[in-house]
mmCIF file of C-alpha atoms and ligand atoms in Angstrom:
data_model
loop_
_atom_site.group_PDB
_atom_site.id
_atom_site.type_symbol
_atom_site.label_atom_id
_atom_site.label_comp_id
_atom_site.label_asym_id
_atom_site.label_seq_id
_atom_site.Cartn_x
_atom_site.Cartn_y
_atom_site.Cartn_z
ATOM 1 C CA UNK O 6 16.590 -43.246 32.456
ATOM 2 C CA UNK O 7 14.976 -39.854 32.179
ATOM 3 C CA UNK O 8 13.789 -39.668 28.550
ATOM 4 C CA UNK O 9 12.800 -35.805 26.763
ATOM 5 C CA UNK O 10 10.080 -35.615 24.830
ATOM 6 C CA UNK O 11 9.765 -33.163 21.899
ATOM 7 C CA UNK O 12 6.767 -31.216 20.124
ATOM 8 C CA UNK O 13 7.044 -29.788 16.473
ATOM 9 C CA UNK O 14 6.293 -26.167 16.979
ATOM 10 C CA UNK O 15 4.762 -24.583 13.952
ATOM 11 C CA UNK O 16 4.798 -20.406 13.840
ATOM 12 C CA UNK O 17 4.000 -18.534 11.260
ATOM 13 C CA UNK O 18 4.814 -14.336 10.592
ATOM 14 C CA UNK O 19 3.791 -13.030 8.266
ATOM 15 C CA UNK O 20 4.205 -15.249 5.086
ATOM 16 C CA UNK O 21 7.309 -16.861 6.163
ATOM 17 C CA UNK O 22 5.846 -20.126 7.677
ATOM 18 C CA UNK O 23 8.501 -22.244 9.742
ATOM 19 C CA UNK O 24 8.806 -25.183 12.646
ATOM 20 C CA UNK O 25 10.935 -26.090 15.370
ATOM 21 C CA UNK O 26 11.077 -29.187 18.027
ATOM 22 C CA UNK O 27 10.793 -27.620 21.365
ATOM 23 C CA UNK O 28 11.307 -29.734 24.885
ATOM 24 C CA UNK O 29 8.505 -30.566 26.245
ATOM 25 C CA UNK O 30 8.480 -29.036 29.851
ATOM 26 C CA UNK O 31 6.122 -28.907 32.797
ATOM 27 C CA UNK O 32 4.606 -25.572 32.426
ATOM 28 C CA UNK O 33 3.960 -25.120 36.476
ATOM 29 C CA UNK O 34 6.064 -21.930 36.568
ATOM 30 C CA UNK O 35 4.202 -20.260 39.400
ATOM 31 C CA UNK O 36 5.769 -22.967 41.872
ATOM 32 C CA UNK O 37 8.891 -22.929 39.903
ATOM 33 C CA UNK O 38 8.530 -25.619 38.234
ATOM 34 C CA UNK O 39 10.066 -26.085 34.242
ATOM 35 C CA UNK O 40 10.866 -30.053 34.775
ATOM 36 C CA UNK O 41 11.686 -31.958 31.946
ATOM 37 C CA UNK O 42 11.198 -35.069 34.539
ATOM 38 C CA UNK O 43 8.094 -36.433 32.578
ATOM 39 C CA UNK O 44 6.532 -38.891 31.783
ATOM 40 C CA UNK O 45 3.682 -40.095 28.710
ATOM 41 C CA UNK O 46 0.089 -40.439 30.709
ATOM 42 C CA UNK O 47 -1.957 -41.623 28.536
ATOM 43 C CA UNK O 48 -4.499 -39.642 25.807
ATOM 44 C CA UNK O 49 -7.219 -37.707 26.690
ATOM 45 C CA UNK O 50 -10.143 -39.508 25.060
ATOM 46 C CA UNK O 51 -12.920 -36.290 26.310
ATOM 47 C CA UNK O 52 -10.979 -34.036 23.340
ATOM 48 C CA UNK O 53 -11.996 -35.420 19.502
ATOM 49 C CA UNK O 54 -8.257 -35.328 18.587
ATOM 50 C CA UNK O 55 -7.288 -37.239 21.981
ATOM 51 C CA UNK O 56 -3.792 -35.249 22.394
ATOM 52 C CA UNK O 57 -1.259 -37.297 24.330
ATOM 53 C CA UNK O 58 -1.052 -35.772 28.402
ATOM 54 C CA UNK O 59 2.035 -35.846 30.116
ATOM 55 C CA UNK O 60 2.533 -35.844 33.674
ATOM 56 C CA UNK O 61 5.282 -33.965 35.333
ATOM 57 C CA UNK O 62 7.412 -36.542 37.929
ATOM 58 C CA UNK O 63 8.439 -33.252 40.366
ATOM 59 C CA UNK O 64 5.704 -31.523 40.773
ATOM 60 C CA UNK O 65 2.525 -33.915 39.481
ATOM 61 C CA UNK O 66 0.736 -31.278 36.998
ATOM 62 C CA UNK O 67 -0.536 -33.268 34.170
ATOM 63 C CA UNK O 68 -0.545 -31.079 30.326
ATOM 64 C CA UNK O 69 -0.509 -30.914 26.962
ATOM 65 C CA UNK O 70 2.185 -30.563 24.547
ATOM 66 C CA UNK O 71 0.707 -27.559 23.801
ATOM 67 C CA UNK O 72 0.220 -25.956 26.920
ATOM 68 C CA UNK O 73 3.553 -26.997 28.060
ATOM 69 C CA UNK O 74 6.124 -24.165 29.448
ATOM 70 C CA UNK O 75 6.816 -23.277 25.990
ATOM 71 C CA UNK O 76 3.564 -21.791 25.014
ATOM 72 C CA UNK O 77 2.803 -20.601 28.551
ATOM 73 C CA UNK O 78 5.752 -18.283 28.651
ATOM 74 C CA UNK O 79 5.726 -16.957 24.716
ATOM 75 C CA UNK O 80 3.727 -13.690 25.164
ATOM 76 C CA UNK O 81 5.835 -12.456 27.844
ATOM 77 C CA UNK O 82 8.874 -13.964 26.156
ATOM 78 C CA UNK O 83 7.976 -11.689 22.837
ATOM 79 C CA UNK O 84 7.194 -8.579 25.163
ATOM 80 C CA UNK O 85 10.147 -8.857 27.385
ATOM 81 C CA UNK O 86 12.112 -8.998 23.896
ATOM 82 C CA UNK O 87 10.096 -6.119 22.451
ATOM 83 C CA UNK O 88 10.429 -4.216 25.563
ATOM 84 C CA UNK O 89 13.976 -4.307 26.017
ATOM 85 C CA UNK O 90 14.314 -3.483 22.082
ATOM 86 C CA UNK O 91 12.565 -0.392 21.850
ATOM 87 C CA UNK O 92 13.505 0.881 25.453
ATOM 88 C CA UNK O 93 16.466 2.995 23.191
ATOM 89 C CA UNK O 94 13.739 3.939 21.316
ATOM 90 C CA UNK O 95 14.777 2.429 17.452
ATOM 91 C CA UNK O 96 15.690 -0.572 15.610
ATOM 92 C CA UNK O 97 19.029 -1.387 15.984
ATOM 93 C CA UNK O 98 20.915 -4.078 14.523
ATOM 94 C CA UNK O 99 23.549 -4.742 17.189
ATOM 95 C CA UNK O 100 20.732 -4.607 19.980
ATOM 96 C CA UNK O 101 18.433 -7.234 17.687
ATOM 97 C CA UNK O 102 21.817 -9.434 17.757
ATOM 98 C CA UNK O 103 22.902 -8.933 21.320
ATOM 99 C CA UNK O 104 18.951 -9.763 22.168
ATOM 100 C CA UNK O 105 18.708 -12.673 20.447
ATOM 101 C CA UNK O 106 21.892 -14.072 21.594
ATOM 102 C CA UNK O 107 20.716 -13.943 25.318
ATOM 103 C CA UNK O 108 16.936 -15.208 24.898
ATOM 104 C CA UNK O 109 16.263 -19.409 24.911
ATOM 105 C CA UNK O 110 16.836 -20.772 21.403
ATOM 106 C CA UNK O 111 13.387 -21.880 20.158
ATOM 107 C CA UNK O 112 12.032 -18.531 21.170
ATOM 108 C CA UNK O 113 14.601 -16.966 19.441
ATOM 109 C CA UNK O 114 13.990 -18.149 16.115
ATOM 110 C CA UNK O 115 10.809 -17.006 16.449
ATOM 111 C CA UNK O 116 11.983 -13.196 17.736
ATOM 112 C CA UNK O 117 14.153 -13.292 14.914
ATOM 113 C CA UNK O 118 11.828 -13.785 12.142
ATOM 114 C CA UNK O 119 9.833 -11.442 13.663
ATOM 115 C CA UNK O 120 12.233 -8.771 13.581
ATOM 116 C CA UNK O 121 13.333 -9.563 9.613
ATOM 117 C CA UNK O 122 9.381 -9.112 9.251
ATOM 118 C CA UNK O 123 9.152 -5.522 10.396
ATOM 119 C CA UNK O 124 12.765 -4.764 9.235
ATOM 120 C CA UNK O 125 11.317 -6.147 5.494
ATOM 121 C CA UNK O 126 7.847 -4.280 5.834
ATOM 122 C CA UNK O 127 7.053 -1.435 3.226
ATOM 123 C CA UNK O 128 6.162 0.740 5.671
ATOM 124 C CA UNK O 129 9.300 0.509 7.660
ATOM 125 C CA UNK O 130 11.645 0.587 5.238
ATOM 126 C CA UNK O 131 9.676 3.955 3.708
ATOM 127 C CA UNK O 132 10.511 5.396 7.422
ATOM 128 C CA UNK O 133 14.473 4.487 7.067
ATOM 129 C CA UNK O 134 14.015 6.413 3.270
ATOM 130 C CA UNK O 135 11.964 9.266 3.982
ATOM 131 C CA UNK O 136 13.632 12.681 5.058
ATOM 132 C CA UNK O 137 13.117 14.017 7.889
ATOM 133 C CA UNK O 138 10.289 16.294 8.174
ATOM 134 C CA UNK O 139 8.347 15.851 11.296
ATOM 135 C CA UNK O 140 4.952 15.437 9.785
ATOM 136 C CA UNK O 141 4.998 11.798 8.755
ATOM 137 C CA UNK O 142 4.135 8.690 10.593
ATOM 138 C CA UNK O 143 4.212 4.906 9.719
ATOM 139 C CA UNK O 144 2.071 1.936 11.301
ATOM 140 C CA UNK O 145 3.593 -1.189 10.576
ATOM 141 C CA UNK O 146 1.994 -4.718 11.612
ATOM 142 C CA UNK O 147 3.389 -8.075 11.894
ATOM 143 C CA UNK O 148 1.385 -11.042 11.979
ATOM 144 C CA UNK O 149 2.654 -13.614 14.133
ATOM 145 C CA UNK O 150 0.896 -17.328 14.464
ATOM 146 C CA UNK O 151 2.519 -20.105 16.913
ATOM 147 C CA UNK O 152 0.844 -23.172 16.544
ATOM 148 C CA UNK O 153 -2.995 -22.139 16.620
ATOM 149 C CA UNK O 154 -2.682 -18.671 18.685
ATOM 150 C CA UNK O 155 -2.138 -15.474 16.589
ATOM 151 C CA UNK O 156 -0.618 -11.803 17.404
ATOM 152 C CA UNK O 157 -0.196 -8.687 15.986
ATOM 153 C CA UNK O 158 2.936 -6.630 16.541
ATOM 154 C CA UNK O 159 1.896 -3.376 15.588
ATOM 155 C CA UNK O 160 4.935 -0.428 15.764
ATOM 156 C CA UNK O 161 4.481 3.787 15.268
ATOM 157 C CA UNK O 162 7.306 4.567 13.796
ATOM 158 C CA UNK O 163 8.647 8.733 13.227
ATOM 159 C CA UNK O 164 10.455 9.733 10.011
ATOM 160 C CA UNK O 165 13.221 9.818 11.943
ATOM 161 C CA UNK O 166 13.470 5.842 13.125
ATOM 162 C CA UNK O 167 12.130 6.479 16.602
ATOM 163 C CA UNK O 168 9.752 4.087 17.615
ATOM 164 C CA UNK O 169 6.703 5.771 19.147
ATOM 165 C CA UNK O 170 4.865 2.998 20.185
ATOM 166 C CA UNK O 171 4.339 -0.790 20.029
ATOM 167 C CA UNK O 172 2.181 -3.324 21.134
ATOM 168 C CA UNK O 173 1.320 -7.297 21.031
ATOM 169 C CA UNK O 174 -2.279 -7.254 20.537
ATOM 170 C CA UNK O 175 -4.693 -10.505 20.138
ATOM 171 C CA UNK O 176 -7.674 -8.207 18.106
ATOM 172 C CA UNK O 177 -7.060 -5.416 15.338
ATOM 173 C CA UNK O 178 -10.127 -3.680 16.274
ATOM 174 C CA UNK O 179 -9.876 -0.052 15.144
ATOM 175 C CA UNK O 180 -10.553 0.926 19.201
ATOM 176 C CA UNK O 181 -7.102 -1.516 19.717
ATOM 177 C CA UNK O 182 -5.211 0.335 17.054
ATOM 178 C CA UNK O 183 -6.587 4.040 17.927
ATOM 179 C CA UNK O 184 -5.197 3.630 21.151
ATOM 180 C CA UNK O 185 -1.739 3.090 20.308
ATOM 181 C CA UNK O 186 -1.725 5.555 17.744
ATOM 182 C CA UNK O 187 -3.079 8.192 19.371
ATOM 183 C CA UNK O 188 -0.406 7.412 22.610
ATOM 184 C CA UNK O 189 2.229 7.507 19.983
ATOM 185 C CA UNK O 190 1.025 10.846 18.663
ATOM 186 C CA UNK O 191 0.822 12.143 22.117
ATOM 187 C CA UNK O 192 4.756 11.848 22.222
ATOM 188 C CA UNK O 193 5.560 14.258 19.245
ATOM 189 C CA UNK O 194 4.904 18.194 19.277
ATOM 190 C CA UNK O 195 2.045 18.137 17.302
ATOM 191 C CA UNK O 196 0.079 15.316 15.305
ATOM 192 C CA UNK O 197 1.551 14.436 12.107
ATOM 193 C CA UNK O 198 0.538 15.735 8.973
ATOM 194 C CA UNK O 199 0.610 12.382 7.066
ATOM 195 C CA UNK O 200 -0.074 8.873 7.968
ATOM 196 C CA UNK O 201 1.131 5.942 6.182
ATOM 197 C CA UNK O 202 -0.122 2.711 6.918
ATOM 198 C CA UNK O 203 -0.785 -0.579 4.775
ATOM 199 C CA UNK O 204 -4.488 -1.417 3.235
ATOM 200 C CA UNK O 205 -5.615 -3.166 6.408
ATOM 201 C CA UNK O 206 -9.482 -1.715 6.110
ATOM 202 C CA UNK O 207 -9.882 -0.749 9.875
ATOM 203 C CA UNK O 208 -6.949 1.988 9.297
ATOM 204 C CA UNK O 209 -9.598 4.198 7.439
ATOM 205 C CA UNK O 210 -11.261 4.300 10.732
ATOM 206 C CA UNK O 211 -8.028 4.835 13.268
ATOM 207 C CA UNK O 212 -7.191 7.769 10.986
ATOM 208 C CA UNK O 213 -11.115 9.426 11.339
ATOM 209 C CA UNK O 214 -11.148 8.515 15.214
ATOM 210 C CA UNK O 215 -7.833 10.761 15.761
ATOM 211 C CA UNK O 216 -9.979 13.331 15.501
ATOM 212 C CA UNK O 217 -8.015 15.651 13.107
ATOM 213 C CA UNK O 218 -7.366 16.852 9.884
ATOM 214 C CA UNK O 219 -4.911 14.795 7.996
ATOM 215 C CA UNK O 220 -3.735 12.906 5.167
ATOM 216 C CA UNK O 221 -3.802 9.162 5.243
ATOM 217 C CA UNK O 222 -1.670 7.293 2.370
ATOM 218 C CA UNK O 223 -2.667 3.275 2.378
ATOM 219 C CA UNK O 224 -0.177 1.217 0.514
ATOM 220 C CA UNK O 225 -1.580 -1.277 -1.347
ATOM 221 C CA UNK O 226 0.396 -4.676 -0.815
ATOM 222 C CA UNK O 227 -2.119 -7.468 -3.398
ATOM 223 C CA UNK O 228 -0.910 -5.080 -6.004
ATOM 224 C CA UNK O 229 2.124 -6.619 -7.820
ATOM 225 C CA UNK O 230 3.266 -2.715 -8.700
ATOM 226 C CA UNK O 231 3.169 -0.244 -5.673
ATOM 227 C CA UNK O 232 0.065 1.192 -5.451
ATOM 228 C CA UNK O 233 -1.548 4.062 -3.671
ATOM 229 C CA UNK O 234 -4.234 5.480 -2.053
ATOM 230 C CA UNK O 235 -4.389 8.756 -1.168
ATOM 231 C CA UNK O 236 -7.525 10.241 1.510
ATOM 232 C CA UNK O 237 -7.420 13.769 2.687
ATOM 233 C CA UNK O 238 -9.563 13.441 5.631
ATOM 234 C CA UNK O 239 -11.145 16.931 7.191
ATOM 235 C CA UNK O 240 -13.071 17.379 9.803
ATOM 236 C CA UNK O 241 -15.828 19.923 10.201
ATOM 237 C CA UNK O 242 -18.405 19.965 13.015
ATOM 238 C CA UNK O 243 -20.744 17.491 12.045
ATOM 239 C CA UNK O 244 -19.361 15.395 9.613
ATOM 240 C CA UNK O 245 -15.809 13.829 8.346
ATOM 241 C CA UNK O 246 -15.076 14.543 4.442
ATOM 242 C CA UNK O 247 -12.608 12.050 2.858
ATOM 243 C CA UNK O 248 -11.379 13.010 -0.858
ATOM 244 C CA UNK O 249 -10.117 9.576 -1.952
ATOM 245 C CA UNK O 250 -7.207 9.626 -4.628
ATOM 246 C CA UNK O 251 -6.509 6.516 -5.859
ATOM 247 C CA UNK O 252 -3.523 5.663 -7.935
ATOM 248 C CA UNK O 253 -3.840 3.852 -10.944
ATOM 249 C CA UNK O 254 -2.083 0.918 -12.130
ATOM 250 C CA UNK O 255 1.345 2.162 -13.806
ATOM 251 C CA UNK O 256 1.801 5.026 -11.689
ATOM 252 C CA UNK O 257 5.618 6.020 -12.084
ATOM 253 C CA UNK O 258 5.821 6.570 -15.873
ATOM 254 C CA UNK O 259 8.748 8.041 -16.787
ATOM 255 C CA UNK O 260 6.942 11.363 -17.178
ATOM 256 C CA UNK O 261 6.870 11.334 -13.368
ATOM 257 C CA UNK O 262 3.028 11.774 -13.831
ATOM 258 C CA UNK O 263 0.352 9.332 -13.083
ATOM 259 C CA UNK O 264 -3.272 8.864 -13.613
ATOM 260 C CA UNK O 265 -5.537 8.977 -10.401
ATOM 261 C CA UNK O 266 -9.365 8.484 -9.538
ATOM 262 C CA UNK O 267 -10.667 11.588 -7.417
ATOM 263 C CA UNK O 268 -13.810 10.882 -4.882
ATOM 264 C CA UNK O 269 -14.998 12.495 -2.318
ATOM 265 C CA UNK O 270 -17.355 10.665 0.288
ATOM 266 C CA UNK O 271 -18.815 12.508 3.691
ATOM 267 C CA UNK O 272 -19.721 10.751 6.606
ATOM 268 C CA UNK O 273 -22.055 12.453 9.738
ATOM 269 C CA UNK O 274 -20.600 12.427 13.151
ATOM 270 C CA UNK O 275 -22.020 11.260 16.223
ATOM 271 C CA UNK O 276 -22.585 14.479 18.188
ATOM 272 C CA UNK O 277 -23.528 13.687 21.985
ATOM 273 C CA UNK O 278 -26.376 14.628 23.534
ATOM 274 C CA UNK O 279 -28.570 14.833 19.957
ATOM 275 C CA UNK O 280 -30.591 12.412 18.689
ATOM 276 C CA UNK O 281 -28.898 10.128 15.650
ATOM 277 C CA UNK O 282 -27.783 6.662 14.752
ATOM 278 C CA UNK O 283 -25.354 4.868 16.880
ATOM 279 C CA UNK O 284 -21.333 5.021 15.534
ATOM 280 C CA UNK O 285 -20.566 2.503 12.817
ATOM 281 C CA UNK O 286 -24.036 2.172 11.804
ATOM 282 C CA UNK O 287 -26.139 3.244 8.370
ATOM 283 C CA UNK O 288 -24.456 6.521 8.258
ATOM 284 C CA UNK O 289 -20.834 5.625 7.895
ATOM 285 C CA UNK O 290 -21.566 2.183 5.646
ATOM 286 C CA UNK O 291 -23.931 3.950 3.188
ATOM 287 C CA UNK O 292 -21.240 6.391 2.137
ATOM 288 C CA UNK O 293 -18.372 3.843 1.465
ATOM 289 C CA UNK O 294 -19.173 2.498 -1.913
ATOM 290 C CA UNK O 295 -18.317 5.785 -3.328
ATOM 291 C CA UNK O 296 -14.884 5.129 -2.902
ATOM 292 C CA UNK O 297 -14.852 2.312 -5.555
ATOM 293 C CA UNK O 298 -16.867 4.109 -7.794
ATOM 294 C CA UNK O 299 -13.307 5.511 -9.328
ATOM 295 C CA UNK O 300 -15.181 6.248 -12.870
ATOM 296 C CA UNK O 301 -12.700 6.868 -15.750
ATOM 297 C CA UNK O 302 -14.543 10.472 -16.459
ATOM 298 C CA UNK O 303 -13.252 11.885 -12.962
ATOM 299 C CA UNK O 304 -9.259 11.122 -13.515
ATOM 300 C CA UNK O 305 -6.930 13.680 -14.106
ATOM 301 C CA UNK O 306 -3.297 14.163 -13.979
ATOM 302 C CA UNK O 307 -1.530 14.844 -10.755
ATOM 303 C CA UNK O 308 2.035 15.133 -9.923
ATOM 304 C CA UNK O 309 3.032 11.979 -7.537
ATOM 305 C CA UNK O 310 6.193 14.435 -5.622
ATOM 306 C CA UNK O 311 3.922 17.124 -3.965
ATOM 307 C CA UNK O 312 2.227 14.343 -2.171
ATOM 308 C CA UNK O 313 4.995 13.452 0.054
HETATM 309 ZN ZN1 ZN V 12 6.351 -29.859 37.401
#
């Protein structure tokens, strides 16, 4: 008798952690091939943890549990979803459902969690509260870790719900994130004003590599209270000036005021053509430190409403 065999899937987003037995199915797709006609072959002694193989009775491909069908199809599984999610161009409950509903069960789970994630995230739900201006845009990233392989989900979102871009990336590199920003941008009638992301370091360089004046506001999630920081970012021809303004711990008093720490830091551009230091080297590092030094004597009063 046939027998199925079963493999405790472990995914992670973001700080939800959960599992999941998935079939264990021959993962030779390209000759169409998803057989759960296998059969134990033995462990493979050549690997220090000596994972069990498993040998498909159709088609003869021998695999692991985890590089079984499962894990083979996931990334397109999660794009596909994605894909046919923000086709309409927003988040929408009844599409999330009718989605779910129609995609295989373990993956799923998975897609749903995922979508809780960004509907849960700060910087999304700041999108659904904000009015509608024009000028604002939100960067929102999910996490997403199945078994030992991570993602990122990260989604441009407009003040008004539309989603401007997405994409499942592998890396977080600033170049990675710069891309999809600046194609999102590309879709509204002129850059945005304000951009609010989370305190994910390598967003202080996606904002200076837009090339533009503009205001980037980092929420700060380790901070049990929200938290802020504010950099005006201008560009002149040879170097990038960032005025930091940086919240400070109790920042909604019920004076509506709040104490903040005012820096500034420059930074020299890379100009082609001239002699100078390479991008991301001495120049840019040197300056940084002056954004921590947020000393007491510089803070002043500023009204938190003008910002936004
Ligand atoms: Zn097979």
């Amino acid at each position: 008798m046939k027998r199925l065999y079963y493999h405790n899937l472990v995914f992670k987003v973001n700080n939800y952690e959960g599992s999941y037995n998935i079939p264990i199915l021959c993962p030779n797709t390209s000759r169409g091939c998803k057989s759960d006609n296998i059969k134990k072959d033995g462990h493979d002694t050549s690997v220090k943890s000596s994972p069990q193989k498993y040998t498909c009775k159709d088609c003869g491909t021998t695999f692991y549990a985890h590089t079984s069908a499962f894990y083979r199809d996931i990334e397109s599984n999660i794009n596909e979803f994605m894909l046919n999610l923000f086709e309409k161009g927003k988040i929408d409950n009844n599409t999330v459902k009718e989605l779910l509903e129609c995609s295989n069960s373990s993956v799923s789970i998975i897609l749903k969690r995922i979508m809780e994630a960004v509907n849960e995230s700060f910087e999304v739900k700041m999108a659904w509260d904000t009015p509608v201006h024009g000028e604002i845009i939100f960067i929102d990233e999910t996490w997403i870790k199945i078994n030992s392989k991570d993602w990122y989900l990260v989604v441009v979102i407009s003040e008004d719900r539309t989603i401007l871009g997405w994409k499942l990336v592998k890396r977080r590199t600033a170049k990675v994130i710069t891309k999809i920003v600046h194609e999102a941008i590309l879709r509204l009638p002129q850059p945005p004003a304000i951009i609010i992301t989370d305190d994910f370091s390598t967003y202080k360089r996606v904002v200076k590599m837009l090339n533009y004046n503009l205001i980037h506001v980092r929420h700060i999630h380790k901070n049990p209270r929200i938290h802020m920081v504010v950099d005006i970012i201008e560009h002149e021809p040879k170097k990038i000036i960032t005025t930091h303004i940086a919240t400070a711990n109790d920042i909604f008093t019920n004076e509506n005021t709040f104490l903040t720490g005012v820096s500034t830091s420059e930074e020299k551009k890379h100009v082609k053509g001239k002699r100078g230091r390479k991008k991301g080297s001495k120049n840019s590092k040197k300056i940084k430190p002056s954004t921590k030094k947020l000393s007491p004597k510089k803070k002043e009063k500023t009204r938190t409403k003008e910002l936004f």
